[in-house]
PDB file of C-alpha atoms in Angstrom:
ATOM      1  CA  ASN P   1       0.000   0.000   0.000  1.00 47.00           C
ATOM      2  CA  ALA P   2       1.769   3.138  -1.236  1.00 52.00           C
ATOM      3  CA  GLU P   3      -0.864   5.637  -0.104  1.00 55.00           C
ATOM      4  CA  LYS P   4       0.560   6.258   3.362  1.00 55.00           C
ATOM      5  CA  LEU P   5       4.098   6.522   1.986  1.00 55.00           C
ATOM      6  CA  LEU P   6       3.099   9.354  -0.320  1.00 65.00           C
ATOM      7  CA  SER P   7       0.625  11.489   1.591  1.00 65.00           C
ATOM      8  CA  SER P   8       3.142  13.359   3.749  1.00 64.00           C
ATOM      9  CA  HIS P   9       5.961  13.877   1.204  1.00 73.00           C
ATOM     10  CA  PRO P  10       6.652  16.675  -1.340  1.00 82.00           C
ATOM     11  CA  LEU P  11       5.971  15.954  -5.011  1.00 83.00           C
ATOM     12  CA  ALA P  12       9.593  15.243  -5.998  1.00 87.00           C
ATOM     13  CA  LEU P  13       9.914  12.674  -3.225  1.00 87.00           C
ATOM     14  CA  GLN P  14       6.554  11.153  -4.120  1.00 85.00           C
ATOM     15  CA  ARG P  15       7.821  10.497  -7.656  1.00 88.00           C
ATOM     16  CA  ARG P  16      10.943   8.899  -6.227  1.00 88.00           C
ATOM     17  CA  VAL P  17       8.858   6.633  -3.994  1.00 87.00           C
ATOM     18  CA  ILE P  18       6.726   5.538  -6.947  1.00 88.00           C
ATOM     19  CA  ARG P  19       9.808   4.715  -9.038  1.00 89.00           C
ATOM     20  CA  LYS P  20      11.239   2.698  -6.160  1.00 89.00           C
ATOM     21  CA  LEU P  21       8.002   0.729  -5.746  1.00 89.00           C
ATOM     22  CA  ILE P  22       7.899  -0.044  -9.464  1.00 90.00           C
ATOM     23  CA  LEU P  23      11.522  -1.136  -9.340  1.00 90.00           C
ATOM     24  CA  GLU P  24      10.771  -3.540  -6.487  1.00 90.00           C
ATOM     25  CA  VAL P  25       7.821  -5.104  -8.329  1.00 89.00           C
ATOM     26  CA  LYS P  26       9.148  -5.021 -11.910  1.00 87.00           C
ATOM     27  CA  GLY P  27      12.858  -5.470 -11.266  1.00 89.00           C
ATOM     28  CA  ASN P  28      13.790  -2.513 -13.477  1.00 90.00           C
ATOM     29  CA  LEU P  29      12.466   0.830 -14.725  1.00 91.00           C
ATOM     30  CA  LYS P  30      12.682   0.066 -18.441  1.00 90.00           C
ATOM     31  CA  ASN P  31      10.109   2.038 -20.464  1.00 91.00           C
ATOM     32  CA  ILE P  32       8.722   3.705 -17.318  1.00 91.00           C
ATOM     33  CA  THR P  33       8.414   7.407 -18.109  1.00 91.00           C
ATOM     34  CA  PHE P  34       7.700  10.637 -16.266  1.00 90.00           C
ATOM     35  CA  VAL P  35       4.170  10.485 -17.715  1.00 89.00           C
ATOM     36  CA  HIS P  36       3.551   7.066 -16.128  1.00 90.00           C
ATOM     37  CA  ILE P  37       4.713   8.337 -12.733  1.00 89.00           C
ATOM     38  CA  ASP P  38       2.429  11.373 -12.821  1.00 88.00           C
ATOM     39  CA  LYS P  39      -0.559   9.292 -13.937  1.00 86.00           C
ATOM     40  CA  ILE P  40      -0.012   7.035 -10.932  1.00 86.00           C
ATOM     41  CA  LEU P  41       0.116  10.016  -8.591  1.00 85.00           C
ATOM     42  CA  LYS P  42      -3.141  11.349 -10.038  1.00 81.00           C
ATOM     43  CA  LEU P  43      -4.854   8.053  -9.215  1.00 79.00           C
ATOM     44  CA  ARG P  44      -5.092   9.186  -5.599  1.00 69.00           C
ATOM     45  CA  SER P  45      -7.635  11.858  -6.491  1.00 65.00           C
ATOM     46  CA  ASP P  46      -9.882   9.447  -8.416  1.00 59.00           C
ATOM     47  CA  LYS P  47     -12.920   7.812  -6.876  1.00 55.00           C
ATOM     48  CA  GLY P  48     -13.710   4.118  -6.825  1.00 55.00           C
ATOM     49  CA  THR P  49     -11.421   1.640  -8.536  1.00 58.00           C
ATOM     50  CA  LYS P  50      -9.028   2.828 -11.244  1.00 69.00           C
ATOM     51  CA  ILE P  51      -6.245   0.957 -13.053  1.00 76.00           C
ATOM     52  CA  ILE P  52      -3.258   2.047 -15.127  1.00 82.00           C
ATOM     53  CA  ASN P  53      -1.416  -0.510 -17.233  1.00 83.00           C
ATOM     54  CA  LEU P  54       2.350  -0.081 -17.145  1.00 86.00           C
ATOM     55  CA  PRO P  55       5.078  -1.582 -19.361  1.00 86.00           C
ATOM     56  CA  GLY P  56       6.272  -5.019 -18.298  1.00 84.00           C
ATOM     57  CA  ASP P  57       2.873  -6.406 -17.231  1.00 83.00           C
ATOM     58  CA  ILE P  58       2.694  -4.129 -14.204  1.00 87.00           C
ATOM     59  CA  ILE P  59      -0.398  -2.272 -13.021  1.00 85.00           C
ATOM     60  CA  ALA P  60      -1.014   0.591 -10.650  1.00 85.00           C
ATOM     61  CA  LYS P  61      -4.499   0.651  -9.198  1.00 80.00           C
ATOM     62  CA  ARG P  62      -6.514   2.745  -6.829  1.00 76.00           C
ATOM     63  CA  GLU P  63      -9.074   0.758  -4.866  1.00 69.00           C
ATOM     64  CA  TYR P  64     -10.904   3.358  -2.849  1.00 63.00           C
ATOM     65  CA  HIS P  65      -8.416   4.250  -0.087  1.00 67.00           C
ATOM     66  CA  GLN P  66      -5.458   2.201  -1.322  1.00 75.00           C
ATOM     67  CA  LEU P  67      -2.874   2.785  -4.019  1.00 80.00           C
ATOM     68  CA  VAL P  68      -1.288  -0.508  -5.080  1.00 81.00           C
ATOM     69  CA  ILE P  69       1.438  -1.377  -7.595  1.00 85.00           C
ATOM     70  CA  GLU P  70       1.634  -5.031  -8.604  1.00 85.00           C
ATOM     71  CA  LYS P  71       2.088  -7.472 -11.443  1.00 83.00           C
ATOM     72  CA  GLY P  72      -0.764  -7.800 -13.940  1.00 72.00           C
ATOM     73  CA  ARG P  73      -4.022  -8.761 -12.265  1.00 57.00           C
ATOM     74  CA  GLN P  74      -5.170 -12.335 -12.267  1.00 54.00           C
ATOM     75  CA  LYS P  75      -7.413 -13.231 -15.177  1.00 59.00           C
ATOM     76  CA  TYR P  76     -10.449 -14.983 -13.810  1.00 65.00           C
ATOM     77  CA  PRO P  77     -12.083 -17.562 -16.074  1.00 72.00           C
ATOM     78  CA  SER P  78     -15.503 -16.827 -17.499  1.00 78.00           C
ATOM     79  CA  PHE P  79     -18.417 -19.035 -16.497  1.00 88.00           C
ATOM     80  CA  PHE P  80     -21.890 -19.827 -17.777  1.00 91.00           C
ATOM     81  CA  SER P  81     -24.478 -22.367 -16.638  1.00 93.00           C
ATOM     82  CA  SER P  82     -28.221 -22.915 -16.881  1.00 93.00           C
ATOM     83  CA  LEU P  83     -30.102 -22.894 -13.566  1.00 95.00           C
ATOM     84  CA  SER P  84     -32.057 -26.063 -12.804  1.00 94.00           C
ATOM     85  CA  VAL P  85     -35.611 -25.257 -11.651  1.00 95.00           C
ATOM     86  CA  PRO P  86     -36.466 -27.022  -9.480  1.00 94.00           C
ATOM     87  CA  GLY P  87     -33.199 -28.618  -8.469  1.00 95.00           C
ATOM     88  CA  LYS P  88     -29.542 -27.988  -7.694  1.00 96.00           C
ATOM     89  CA  THR P  89     -26.908 -26.255  -9.800  1.00 95.00           C
ATOM     90  CA  ILE P  90     -23.207 -26.164  -8.984  1.00 93.00           C
ATOM     91  CA  LEU P  91     -20.854 -23.498 -10.300  1.00 92.00           C
ATOM     92  CA  SER P  92     -17.446 -25.034  -9.668  1.00 87.00           C
ATOM     93  CA  TYR P  93     -16.055 -21.588 -10.418  1.00 88.00           C
ATOM     94  CA  PRO P  94     -16.473 -19.182  -8.701  1.00 91.00           C
ATOM     95  CA  GLY P  95     -17.770 -21.798  -6.248  1.00 91.00           C
ATOM     96  CA  PHE P  96     -21.514 -21.737  -5.539  1.00 95.00           C
ATOM     97  CA  LEU P  97     -24.334 -24.209  -4.983  1.00 96.00           C
ATOM     98  CA  PHE P  98     -27.760 -22.983  -6.078  1.00 97.00           C
ATOM     99  CA  GLU P  99     -30.927 -24.697  -4.857  1.00 96.00           C
ATOM    100  CA  SER P 100     -34.250 -23.694  -6.361  1.00 96.00           C
ATOM    101  CA  GLU P 101     -37.934 -24.528  -6.040  1.00 95.00           C
ATOM    102  CA  VAL P 102     -41.278 -23.127  -7.162  1.00 95.00           C
ATOM    103  CA  SER P 103     -43.921 -22.613  -4.491  1.00 91.00           C
ATOM    104  CA  TYR P 104     -47.292 -20.979  -3.905  1.00 84.00           C
ATOM    105  CA  LYS P 105     -46.354 -19.820  -0.401  1.00 73.00           C
ATOM    106  CA  LYS P 106     -44.233 -16.856   0.608  1.00 68.00           C
ATOM    107  CA  SER P 107     -41.446 -17.382   3.122  1.00 62.00           C
ATOM    108  CA  SER P 108     -40.272 -14.668   5.522  1.00 57.00           C
ATOM    109  CA  CYS P 109     -36.869 -16.356   5.960  1.00 52.00           C
ATOM    110  CA  PHE P 110     -35.981 -15.301   2.429  1.00 55.00           C
ATOM    111  CA  SER P 111     -36.383 -11.591   3.152  1.00 61.00           C
ATOM    112  CA  SER P 112     -33.172 -10.805   5.055  1.00 74.00           C
ATOM    113  CA  ASP P 113     -30.489 -13.104   3.628  1.00 85.00           C
ATOM    114  CA  PRO P 114     -28.982 -11.674   0.383  1.00 88.00           C
ATOM    115  CA  TYR P 115     -28.131 -15.228  -0.698  1.00 94.00           C
ATOM    116  CA  CYS P 116     -31.756 -16.404  -0.386  1.00 93.00           C
ATOM    117  CA  ILE P 117     -34.235 -14.749  -2.727  1.00 94.00           C
ATOM    118  CA  GLN P 118     -37.848 -14.962  -3.873  1.00 94.00           C
ATOM    119  CA  LEU P 119     -38.906 -14.008  -7.394  1.00 95.00           C
ATOM    120  CA  ASP P 120     -42.235 -13.877  -9.205  1.00 95.00           C
ATOM    121  CA  TRP P 121     -41.983 -16.993 -11.370  1.00 96.00           C
ATOM    122  CA  ASP P 122     -44.565 -15.733 -13.872  1.00 95.00           C
ATOM    123  CA  LYS P 123     -42.639 -12.504 -14.521  1.00 95.00           C
ATOM    124  CA  LEU P 124     -39.575 -14.356 -15.792  1.00 94.00           C
ATOM    125  CA  PRO P 125     -39.765 -14.390 -19.603  1.00 84.00           C
ATOM    126  CA  ASP P 126     -37.100 -16.978 -20.438  1.00 86.00           C
ATOM    127  CA  SER P 127     -34.959 -19.770 -19.049  1.00 89.00           C
ATOM    128  CA  LEU P 128     -32.555 -18.820 -16.295  1.00 95.00           C
ATOM    129  CA  PHE P 129     -28.784 -18.781 -16.634  1.00 95.00           C
ATOM    130  CA  LEU P 130     -25.858 -17.941 -14.380  1.00 96.00           C
ATOM    131  CA  ARG P 131     -22.877 -16.068 -15.800  1.00 94.00           C
ATOM    132  CA  GLY P 132     -20.205 -13.539 -14.991  1.00 93.00           C
ATOM    133  CA  ARG P 133     -20.630  -9.822 -15.532  1.00 93.00           C
ATOM    134  CA  LYS P 134     -20.335  -8.308 -18.990  1.00 91.00           C
ATOM    135  CA  LYS P 135     -19.490  -4.845 -20.220  1.00 89.00           C
ATOM    136  CA  GLY P 136     -22.618  -2.720 -20.417  1.00 92.00           C
ATOM    137  CA  ASP P 137     -24.674  -4.838 -17.997  1.00 96.00           C
ATOM    138  CA  LYS P 138     -27.619  -2.973 -16.477  1.00 97.00           C
ATOM    139  CA  PHE P 139     -30.407  -3.841 -14.087  1.00 98.00           C
ATOM    140  CA  GLN P 140     -33.016  -2.170 -11.906  1.00 97.00           C
ATOM    141  CA  PRO P 141     -31.938  -2.673  -8.276  1.00 97.00           C
ATOM    142  CA  LEU P 142     -34.766  -3.498  -5.893  1.00 95.00           C
ATOM    143  CA  GLY P 143     -36.386  -0.287  -4.679  1.00 92.00           C
ATOM    144  CA  MET P 144     -35.172   1.843  -7.595  1.00 93.00           C
ATOM    145  CA  LYS P 145     -37.362   3.213 -10.397  1.00 91.00           C
ATOM    146  CA  GLY P 146     -34.765   3.252 -13.147  1.00 94.00           C
ATOM    147  CA  GLU P 147     -31.946   1.080 -14.442  1.00 96.00           C
ATOM    148  CA  LYS P 148     -28.384   1.306 -13.185  1.00 97.00           C
ATOM    149  CA  LYS P 149     -25.164   0.116 -14.744  1.00 97.00           C
ATOM    150  CA  LEU P 150     -23.840  -2.920 -12.931  1.00 97.00           C
ATOM    151  CA  LYS P 151     -20.408  -1.298 -12.917  1.00 94.00           C
ATOM    152  CA  ASP P 152     -21.780   1.769 -11.099  1.00 95.00           C
ATOM    153  CA  PHE P 153     -23.680  -0.476  -8.677  1.00 97.00           C
ATOM    154  CA  PHE P 154     -20.417  -2.201  -7.730  1.00 95.00           C
ATOM    155  CA  ILE P 155     -18.601   1.126  -7.428  1.00 92.00           C
ATOM    156  CA  ASP P 156     -21.275   2.497  -5.092  1.00 93.00           C
ATOM    157  CA  LEU P 157     -20.819  -0.549  -2.864  1.00 94.00           C
ATOM    158  CA  LYS P 158     -17.008  -0.210  -3.062  1.00 90.00           C
ATOM    159  CA  ILE P 159     -16.564  -3.780  -4.283  1.00 91.00           C
ATOM    160  CA  PRO P 160     -12.919  -4.279  -5.413  1.00 85.00           C
ATOM    161  CA  LEU P 161     -12.414  -4.799  -9.139  1.00 81.00           C
ATOM    162  CA  GLN P 162     -11.040  -8.331  -8.851  1.00 79.00           C
ATOM    163  CA  GLN P 163     -13.943  -9.438  -6.663  1.00 88.00           C
ATOM    164  CA  ARG P 164     -16.497  -8.246  -9.238  1.00 91.00           C
ATOM    165  CA  ASP P 165     -15.323 -10.886 -11.724  1.00 88.00           C
ATOM    166  CA  LYS P 166     -16.324 -13.613  -9.260  1.00 91.00           C
ATOM    167  CA  ILE P 167     -19.875 -12.437  -8.550  1.00 95.00           C
ATOM    168  CA  PRO P 168     -22.442 -14.459 -10.528  1.00 96.00           C
ATOM    169  CA  VAL P 169     -25.447 -12.776 -12.078  1.00 97.00           C
ATOM    170  CA  LEU P 170     -28.676 -14.630 -12.765  1.00 97.00           C
ATOM    171  CA  VAL P 171     -30.208 -13.698 -16.104  1.00 96.00           C
ATOM    172  CA  SER P 172     -33.477 -14.396 -17.875  1.00 94.00           C
ATOM    173  CA  GLY P 173     -33.035 -13.798 -21.573  1.00 88.00           C
ATOM    174  CA  LYS P 174     -30.991 -10.594 -21.714  1.00 88.00           C
ATOM    175  CA  ARG P 175     -32.162  -9.222 -18.375  1.00 95.00           C
ATOM    176  CA  ILE P 176     -30.299  -9.500 -15.092  1.00 97.00           C
ATOM    177  CA  VAL P 177     -32.634 -10.935 -12.474  1.00 97.00           C
ATOM    178  CA  TRP P 178     -30.269 -11.162  -9.510  1.00 98.00           C
ATOM    179  CA  VAL P 179     -26.780  -9.962  -8.674  1.00 98.00           C
ATOM    180  CA  VAL P 180     -26.005 -12.910  -6.430  1.00 97.00           C
ATOM    181  CA  GLY P 181     -25.465 -11.921  -2.827  1.00 95.00           C
ATOM    182  CA  TYR P 182     -26.433  -8.296  -3.406  1.00 96.00           C
ATOM    183  CA  ARG P 183     -29.736  -7.347  -5.052  1.00 96.00           C
ATOM    184  CA  ILE P 184     -32.556  -8.636  -7.207  1.00 96.00           C
ATOM    185  CA  ASP P 185     -34.082  -6.673 -10.068  1.00 97.00           C
ATOM    186  CA  ASP P 186     -37.172  -4.755  -8.943  1.00 96.00           C
ATOM    187  CA  ARG P 187     -39.156  -5.896 -11.985  1.00 96.00           C
ATOM    188  CA  PHE P 188     -39.113  -9.528 -10.832  1.00 96.00           C
ATOM    189  CA  LYS P 189     -39.963  -9.050  -7.159  1.00 94.00           C
ATOM    190  CA  VAL P 190     -42.808 -10.813  -5.384  1.00 92.00           C
ATOM    191  CA  ASP P 191     -45.857  -8.567  -4.921  1.00 91.00           C
ATOM    192  CA  GLU P 192     -49.562  -8.788  -4.031  1.00 89.00           C
ATOM    193  CA  HIS P 193     -50.371 -10.183  -7.484  1.00 91.00           C
ATOM    194  CA  THR P 194     -47.800 -13.007  -7.346  1.00 92.00           C
ATOM    195  CA  ASN P 195     -49.163 -16.540  -7.724  1.00 92.00           C
ATOM    196  CA  ARG P 196     -46.060 -18.686  -8.137  1.00 94.00           C
ATOM    197  CA  ILE P 197     -42.831 -17.965  -6.305  1.00 95.00           C
ATOM    198  CA  LEU P 198     -39.365 -19.039  -7.374  1.00 95.00           C
ATOM    199  CA  ARG P 199     -37.109 -19.484  -4.356  1.00 94.00           C
ATOM    200  CA  ILE P 200     -33.357 -19.682  -4.813  1.00 96.00           C
ATOM    201  CA  LYS P 201     -30.723 -20.243  -2.166  1.00 95.00           C
ATOM    202  CA  ALA P 202     -27.035 -19.745  -2.983  1.00 96.00           C
ATOM    203  CA  THR P 203     -24.340 -21.333  -0.810  1.00 95.00           C
ATOM    204  CA  TYR P 204     -20.683 -20.422  -1.206  1.00 91.00           C
ATOM    205  CA  LEU P 205     -18.370 -23.370  -1.809  1.00 89.00           C
ATOM    206  CA  PRO P 206     -14.805 -22.554  -0.674  1.00 78.00           C
ATOM    207  CA  GLN P 207     -12.207 -23.120  -3.396  1.00 65.00           C
ATOM    208  CA  ARG P 208      -9.685 -25.862  -2.708  1.00 56.00           C
TER     209      ARG P 208
END
């Protein structure tokens, strides 16, 4: 974490600290320019999560209150699976068990746990699938009137960039129904007109 090292030093010394940190991670300063150094320093004034790619497969990133310089971030594998309804579905990566059933009775135990949800089964237009996030994803978070970009939703919750790649989203057709562990889409919620309820419980499976 370079943030604390920089905050109390003059600009010239801040640049020196950044170069030293890059040297420790990269092993050399080849192709690292003055422009790169200043871009890294400007990261501290940005909000949310920001990343700068540096020569030699090195990145500098700002994750809220931390400035970090490290080797290129881990590339998480993509994933995609249909959801069995009713039944069980296992996502070996990122490691979740999903259990689902259709019922005519509401359950209060599904109201407080973000990993246990109830949806209006008759509002879901297509088969259900689990996948990772995609660029441009939008949904209407429960309680909101309009759509929100999934990226902005994650930023508002201060979810680190690398963690976002491991959060499954449940989709019906092209619409996100549930950001697993966080929020369902308001358009698929159970209301006074609901007849059939889809219940889904997600359980995290620790990676070995």
